[in-house]
XYZ file of C-alpha atoms in Angstrom:
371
model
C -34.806 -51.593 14.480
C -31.881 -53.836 13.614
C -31.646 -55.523 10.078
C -32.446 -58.535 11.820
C -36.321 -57.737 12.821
C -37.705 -57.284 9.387
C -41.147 -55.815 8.373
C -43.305 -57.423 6.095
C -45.167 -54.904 3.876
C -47.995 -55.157 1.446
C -49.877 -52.483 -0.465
C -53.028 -52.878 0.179
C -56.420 -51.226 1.253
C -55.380 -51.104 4.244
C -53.185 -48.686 6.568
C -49.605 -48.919 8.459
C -49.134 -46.147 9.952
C -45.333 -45.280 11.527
C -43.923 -42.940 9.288
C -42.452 -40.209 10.722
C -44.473 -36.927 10.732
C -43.791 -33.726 9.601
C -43.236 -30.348 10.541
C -46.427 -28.758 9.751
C -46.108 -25.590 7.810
C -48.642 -22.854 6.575
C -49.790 -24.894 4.026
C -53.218 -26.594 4.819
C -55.194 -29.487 3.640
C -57.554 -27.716 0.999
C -60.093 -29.736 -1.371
C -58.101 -28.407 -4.316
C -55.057 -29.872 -2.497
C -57.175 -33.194 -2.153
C -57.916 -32.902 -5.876
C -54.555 -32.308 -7.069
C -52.803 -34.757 -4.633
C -55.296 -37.816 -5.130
C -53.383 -39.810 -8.411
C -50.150 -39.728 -5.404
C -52.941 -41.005 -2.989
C -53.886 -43.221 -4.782
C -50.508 -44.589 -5.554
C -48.849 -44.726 -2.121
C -52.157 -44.770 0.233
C -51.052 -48.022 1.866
C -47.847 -46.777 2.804
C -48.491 -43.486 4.741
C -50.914 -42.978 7.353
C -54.118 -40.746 6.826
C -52.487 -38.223 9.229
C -49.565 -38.448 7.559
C -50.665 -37.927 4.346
C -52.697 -34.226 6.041
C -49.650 -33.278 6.635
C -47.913 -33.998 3.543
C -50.286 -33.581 0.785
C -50.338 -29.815 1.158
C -46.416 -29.740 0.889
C -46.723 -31.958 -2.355
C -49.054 -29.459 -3.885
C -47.369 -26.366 -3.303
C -43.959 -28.067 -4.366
C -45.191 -29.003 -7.401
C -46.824 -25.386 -7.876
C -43.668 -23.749 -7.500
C -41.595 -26.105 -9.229
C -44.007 -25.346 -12.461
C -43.665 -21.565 -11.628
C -39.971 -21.763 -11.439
C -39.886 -24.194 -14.576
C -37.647 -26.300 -11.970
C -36.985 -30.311 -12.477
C -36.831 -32.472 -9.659
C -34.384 -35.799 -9.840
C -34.922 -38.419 -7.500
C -33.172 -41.241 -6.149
C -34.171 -44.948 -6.093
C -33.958 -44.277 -2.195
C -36.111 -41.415 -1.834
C -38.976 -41.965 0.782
C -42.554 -42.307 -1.726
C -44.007 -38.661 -0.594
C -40.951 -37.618 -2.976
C -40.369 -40.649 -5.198
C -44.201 -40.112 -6.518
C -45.480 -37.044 -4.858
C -42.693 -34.454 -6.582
C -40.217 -35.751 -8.883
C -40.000 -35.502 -12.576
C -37.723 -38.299 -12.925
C -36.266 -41.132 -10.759
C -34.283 -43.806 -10.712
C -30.566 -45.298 -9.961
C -26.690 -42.575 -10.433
C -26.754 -43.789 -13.667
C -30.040 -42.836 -14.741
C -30.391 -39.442 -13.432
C -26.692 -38.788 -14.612
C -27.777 -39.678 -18.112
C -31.006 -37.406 -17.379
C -28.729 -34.586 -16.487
C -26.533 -34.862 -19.676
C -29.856 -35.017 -21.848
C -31.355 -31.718 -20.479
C -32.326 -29.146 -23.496
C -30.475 -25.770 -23.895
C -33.917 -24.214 -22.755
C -35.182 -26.931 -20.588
C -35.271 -26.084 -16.813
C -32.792 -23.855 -15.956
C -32.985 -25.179 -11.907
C -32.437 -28.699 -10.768
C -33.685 -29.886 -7.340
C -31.330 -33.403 -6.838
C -33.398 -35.255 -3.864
C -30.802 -37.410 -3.240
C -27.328 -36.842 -1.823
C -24.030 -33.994 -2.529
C -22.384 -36.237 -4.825
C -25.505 -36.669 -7.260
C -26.083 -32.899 -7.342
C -22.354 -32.584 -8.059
C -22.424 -34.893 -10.815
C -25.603 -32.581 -11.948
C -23.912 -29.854 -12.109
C -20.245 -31.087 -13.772
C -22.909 -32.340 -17.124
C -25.168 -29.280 -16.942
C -22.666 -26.312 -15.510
C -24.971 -23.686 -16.622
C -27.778 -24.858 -14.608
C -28.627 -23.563 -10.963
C -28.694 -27.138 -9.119
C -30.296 -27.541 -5.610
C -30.092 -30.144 -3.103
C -32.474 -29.668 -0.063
C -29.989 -30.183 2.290
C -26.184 -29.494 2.221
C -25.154 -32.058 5.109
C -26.818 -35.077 3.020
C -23.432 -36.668 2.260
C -22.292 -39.994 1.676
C -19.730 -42.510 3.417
C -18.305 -43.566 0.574
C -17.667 -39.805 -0.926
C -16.282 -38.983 2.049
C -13.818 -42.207 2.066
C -11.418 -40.658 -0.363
C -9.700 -36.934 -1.995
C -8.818 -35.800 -4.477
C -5.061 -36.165 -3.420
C -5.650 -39.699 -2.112
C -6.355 -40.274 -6.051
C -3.085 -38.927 -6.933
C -1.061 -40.746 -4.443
C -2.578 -44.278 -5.817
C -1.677 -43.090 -9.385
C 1.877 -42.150 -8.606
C 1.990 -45.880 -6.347
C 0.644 -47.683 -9.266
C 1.421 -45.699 -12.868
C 0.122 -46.388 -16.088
C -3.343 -48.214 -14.015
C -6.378 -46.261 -15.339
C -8.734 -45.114 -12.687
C -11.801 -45.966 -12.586
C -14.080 -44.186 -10.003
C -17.293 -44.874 -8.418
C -19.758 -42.243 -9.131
C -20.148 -41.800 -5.486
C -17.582 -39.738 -5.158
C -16.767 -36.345 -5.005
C -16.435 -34.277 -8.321
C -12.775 -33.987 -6.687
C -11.792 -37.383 -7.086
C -13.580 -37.542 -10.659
C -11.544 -34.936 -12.094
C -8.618 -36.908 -10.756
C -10.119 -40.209 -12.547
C -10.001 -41.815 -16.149
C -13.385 -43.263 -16.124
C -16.488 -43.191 -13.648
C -18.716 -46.089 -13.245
C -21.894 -47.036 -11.067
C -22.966 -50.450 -9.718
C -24.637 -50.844 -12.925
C -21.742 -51.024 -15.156
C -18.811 -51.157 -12.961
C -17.677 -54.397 -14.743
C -17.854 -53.147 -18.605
C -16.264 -49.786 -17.599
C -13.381 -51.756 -15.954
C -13.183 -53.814 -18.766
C -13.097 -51.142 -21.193
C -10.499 -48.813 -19.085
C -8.262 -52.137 -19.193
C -8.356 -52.130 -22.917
C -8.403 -48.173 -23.430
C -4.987 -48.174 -21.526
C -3.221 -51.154 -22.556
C -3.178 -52.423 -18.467
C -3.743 -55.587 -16.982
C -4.766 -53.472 -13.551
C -6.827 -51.138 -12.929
C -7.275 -48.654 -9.934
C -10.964 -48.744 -8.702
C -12.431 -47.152 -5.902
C -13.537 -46.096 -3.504
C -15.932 -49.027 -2.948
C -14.013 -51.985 -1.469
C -16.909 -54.117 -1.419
C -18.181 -53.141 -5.023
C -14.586 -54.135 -5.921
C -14.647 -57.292 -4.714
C -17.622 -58.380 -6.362
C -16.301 -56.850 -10.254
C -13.217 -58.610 -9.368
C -15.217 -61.925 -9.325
C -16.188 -61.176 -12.879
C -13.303 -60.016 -14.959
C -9.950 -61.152 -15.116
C -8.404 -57.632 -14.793
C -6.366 -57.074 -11.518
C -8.163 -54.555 -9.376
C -6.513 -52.207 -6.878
C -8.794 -51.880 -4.579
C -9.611 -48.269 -1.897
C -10.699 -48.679 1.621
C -14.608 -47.140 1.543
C -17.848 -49.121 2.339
C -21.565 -47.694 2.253
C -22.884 -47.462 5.612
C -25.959 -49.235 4.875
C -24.845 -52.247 2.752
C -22.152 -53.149 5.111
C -23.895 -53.814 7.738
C -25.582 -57.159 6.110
C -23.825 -60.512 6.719
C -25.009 -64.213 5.608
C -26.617 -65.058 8.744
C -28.835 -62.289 8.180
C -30.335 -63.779 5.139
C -30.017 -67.167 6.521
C -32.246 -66.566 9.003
C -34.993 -64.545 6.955
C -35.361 -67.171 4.226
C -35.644 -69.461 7.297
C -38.119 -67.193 8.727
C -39.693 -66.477 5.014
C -39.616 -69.881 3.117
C -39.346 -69.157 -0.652
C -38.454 -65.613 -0.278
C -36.478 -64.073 -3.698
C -33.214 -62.479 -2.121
C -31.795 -59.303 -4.163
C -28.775 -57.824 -3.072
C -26.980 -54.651 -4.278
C -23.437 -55.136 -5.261
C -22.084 -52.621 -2.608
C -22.980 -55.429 -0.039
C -19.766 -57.936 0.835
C -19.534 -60.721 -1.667
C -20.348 -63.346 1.060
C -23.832 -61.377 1.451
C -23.784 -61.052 -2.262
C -23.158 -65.013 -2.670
C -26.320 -65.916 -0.963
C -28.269 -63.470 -3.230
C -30.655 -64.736 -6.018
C -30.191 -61.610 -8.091
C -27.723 -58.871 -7.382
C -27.826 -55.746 -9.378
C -28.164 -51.842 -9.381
C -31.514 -50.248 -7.525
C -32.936 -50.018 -11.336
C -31.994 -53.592 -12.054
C -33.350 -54.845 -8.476
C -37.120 -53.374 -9.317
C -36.610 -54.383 -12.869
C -36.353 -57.991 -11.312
C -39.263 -57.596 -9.248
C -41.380 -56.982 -11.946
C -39.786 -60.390 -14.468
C -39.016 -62.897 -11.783
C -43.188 -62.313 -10.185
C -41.805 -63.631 -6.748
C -44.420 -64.061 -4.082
C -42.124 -62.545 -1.395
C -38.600 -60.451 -1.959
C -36.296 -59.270 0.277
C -34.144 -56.159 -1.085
C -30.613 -55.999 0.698
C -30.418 -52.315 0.363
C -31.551 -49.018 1.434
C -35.350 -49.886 3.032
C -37.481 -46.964 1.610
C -36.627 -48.171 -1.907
C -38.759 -51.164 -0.967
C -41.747 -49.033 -0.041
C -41.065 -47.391 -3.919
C -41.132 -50.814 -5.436
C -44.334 -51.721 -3.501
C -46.052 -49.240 -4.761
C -45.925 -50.302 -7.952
C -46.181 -54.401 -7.348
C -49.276 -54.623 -4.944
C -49.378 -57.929 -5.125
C -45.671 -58.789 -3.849
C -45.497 -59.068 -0.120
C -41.738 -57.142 0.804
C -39.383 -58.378 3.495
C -37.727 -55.634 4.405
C -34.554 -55.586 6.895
C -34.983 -52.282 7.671
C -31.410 -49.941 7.052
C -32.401 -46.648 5.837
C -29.720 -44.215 4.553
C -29.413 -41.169 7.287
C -28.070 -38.651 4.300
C -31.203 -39.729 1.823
C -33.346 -39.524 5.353
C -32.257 -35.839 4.794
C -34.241 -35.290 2.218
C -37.760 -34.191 2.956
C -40.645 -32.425 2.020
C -40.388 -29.068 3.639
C -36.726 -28.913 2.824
C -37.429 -29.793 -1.010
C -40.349 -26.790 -0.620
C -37.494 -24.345 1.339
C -34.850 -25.354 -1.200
C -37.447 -23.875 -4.524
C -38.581 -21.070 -2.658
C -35.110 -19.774 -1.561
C -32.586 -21.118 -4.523
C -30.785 -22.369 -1.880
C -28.740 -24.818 -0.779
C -26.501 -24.175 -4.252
C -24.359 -26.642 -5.394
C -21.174 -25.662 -6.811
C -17.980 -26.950 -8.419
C -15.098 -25.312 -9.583
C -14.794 -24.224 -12.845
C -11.402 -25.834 -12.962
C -12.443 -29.458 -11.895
C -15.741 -29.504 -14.160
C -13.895 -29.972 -17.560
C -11.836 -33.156 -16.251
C -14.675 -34.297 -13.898
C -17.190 -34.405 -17.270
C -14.655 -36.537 -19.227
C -14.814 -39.209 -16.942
C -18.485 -39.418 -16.504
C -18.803 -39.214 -20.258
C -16.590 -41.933 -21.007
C -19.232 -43.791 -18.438
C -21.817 -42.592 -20.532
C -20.211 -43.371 -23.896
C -19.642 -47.054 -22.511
C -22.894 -47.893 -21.145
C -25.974 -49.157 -22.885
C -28.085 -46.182 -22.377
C -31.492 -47.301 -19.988
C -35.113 -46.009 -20.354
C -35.503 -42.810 -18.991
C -38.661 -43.249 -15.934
C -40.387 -39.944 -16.384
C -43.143 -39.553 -13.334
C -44.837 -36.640 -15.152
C -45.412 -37.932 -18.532
């Protein structure tokens, strides 16, 4: 489907069918399962099929059994599809958030972490909770911009342009943080660059690897940025016409763009903000219709919870988040494995610069799905 055929979707009592099945696995469709899966139902019913949810419900219960059994916590993503977002995790929301979550976790509070999201997340896991075993379902779900930049491209821009603090979005590798001054995410990329301006005494500052994201801080401080070369494969691909054309097609429709999108797609926004601050939107602003320029499962996520919004969604799902799935989640607990690991070396000088992120930024309400 391109971004320009969009889907309208409405939770309702009604059915829409489409999602992709799963593999099915020895688990079966039990009425304890029913019993124990029927609060997720209840939540996400008019979003996955019947025969879907067969399939899936089984999966959800026997995650959730083992994660108790293994005393395991699950972190989710703002993108994760809603079999995952409500079925399994403990807490979700935007990099900030389940950073934060991962620097709060007890000295005898879950000794595994499941990251259903992508490498860099479980990284960043791991650098603020090194003594933790930290899973991600699959080892291939990457991320463009991660991949956009090294460690030694870092070093090369700091030797270019010395005495510029660096100030690195969190989707990168733990590499490239331990090579960085500060970290930031789309939620506070202005303040940090702000502060690393001040903290060094520089009137520039190195950010990256987002070019995009740069663009937009730059249109809201005065600091000089020195911009890398990356993009996110979803956000990218919007342009102006795009959302031309589906608040022609959708009169009155609230636009909310993420600021990885190109300023020109950003400029014809309504609201543009981090995944938490886009649902936090949905929920003040009580649009009729909204149209999310980012990944498209999050919109299913935010439906859920505001049934009476109708969602325009231009559908660009994220093919490393896509990764992410049930059976893999329910492989990853029963086998320890995929591990994430970082090098004892980089994990030191990685955590400084995420902590001076955390230090910075006004610290959000934690979204706990298992209160």
């Amino acid at each position: 489907m391109s971004i320009t055929d969009p889907v309208v979707t409405r939770v309702t009592a009604g059915r829409r069918g489409g999602a992709p099945v799963l593999a099915y696995r020895d688990e079966r469709y039990t009425d304890e399962v029913a019993r124990a899966t029927q609060p997720v139902w209840e939540k996400i019913h008019g979003l996955i099929s019947d025969v879907d949810w067969l399939l899936k419900a089984p999966l959800v219960h026997e995650i959730n059994r083992l994660k108790k059994e293994r005393r395991a916590l699950i972190l989710a993503h703002n993108y994760q599809t809603p079999d995952i977002y409500y079925g399994v995790a403990d807490y979700v929301g935007d990099s900030l958030e389940l950073a934060r979550r991962a620097a709060a976790l007890g000295p005898d509070e879950a000794p595994i972490v499941v990251m259903c999201g992508v490498h860099f997340m479980a990284e960043t896991v791991k650098v603020l909770a090194p003594d933790r075993t930290v899973l991600i379902p699959d080892k291939e779900a990457g991320c463009s911009l991660a991949e956009s930049i090294t460690g030694a491209d870092v070093r090369l821009l700091k030797e270019r342009y010395p005495g510029a603090p660096v100030v690195s979005y969190v989707n990168t590798s733990a590499e490239v943080k331990a090579e960085s001054d500060y970290c930031c995410t789309s939620s506070n990329a202005a303040r940090i660059v702000e502060e690393a301006a001040r903290s060094f005494s520089s009137e520039r500052v190195i950010f990256l690897p987002d070019h995009y994201l740069a663009a937009n801080v730059a249109q809201q401080t005065k600091i000089k940025i020195i911009a890398w070369h990356g993009t996110c494969i979803v956000h990218e691909r919007f342009t102006p016409e795009h959302i031309r054309t589906l608040r022609a097609q959708f009169p009155g429709v609230r636009v909310l763009a993420h600021p990885e999108a190109p300023p020109e797609v950003c400029a014809e926004a309504d609201f543009v903000g981090s995944t938490s601050k886009m649902i936090a939107d949905v929920q003040s602003a009580h649009a009729a219709k909204v149209l999310m320029v980012t990944e498209c499962a999050m919109a299913d996520n935010v439906a859920a919870e505001n049934p009476g919004v109708d969602f325009v969604r231009p559908c660009v799902l994220c093919p490393y988040m896509q990764k992410i799935t049930l059976p893999r989640i329910l492989d990853s607990l029963r086998t320890l494995s995929p591990r994430v690991e970082v090098p004892a070396a980089l994990i030191p000088r990685a955590r400084r610069a995420i902590e001076r992120m955390l230090a910075v930024s006004q610290p959000p309400p934690l979204k706990s799905l298992r209160a």
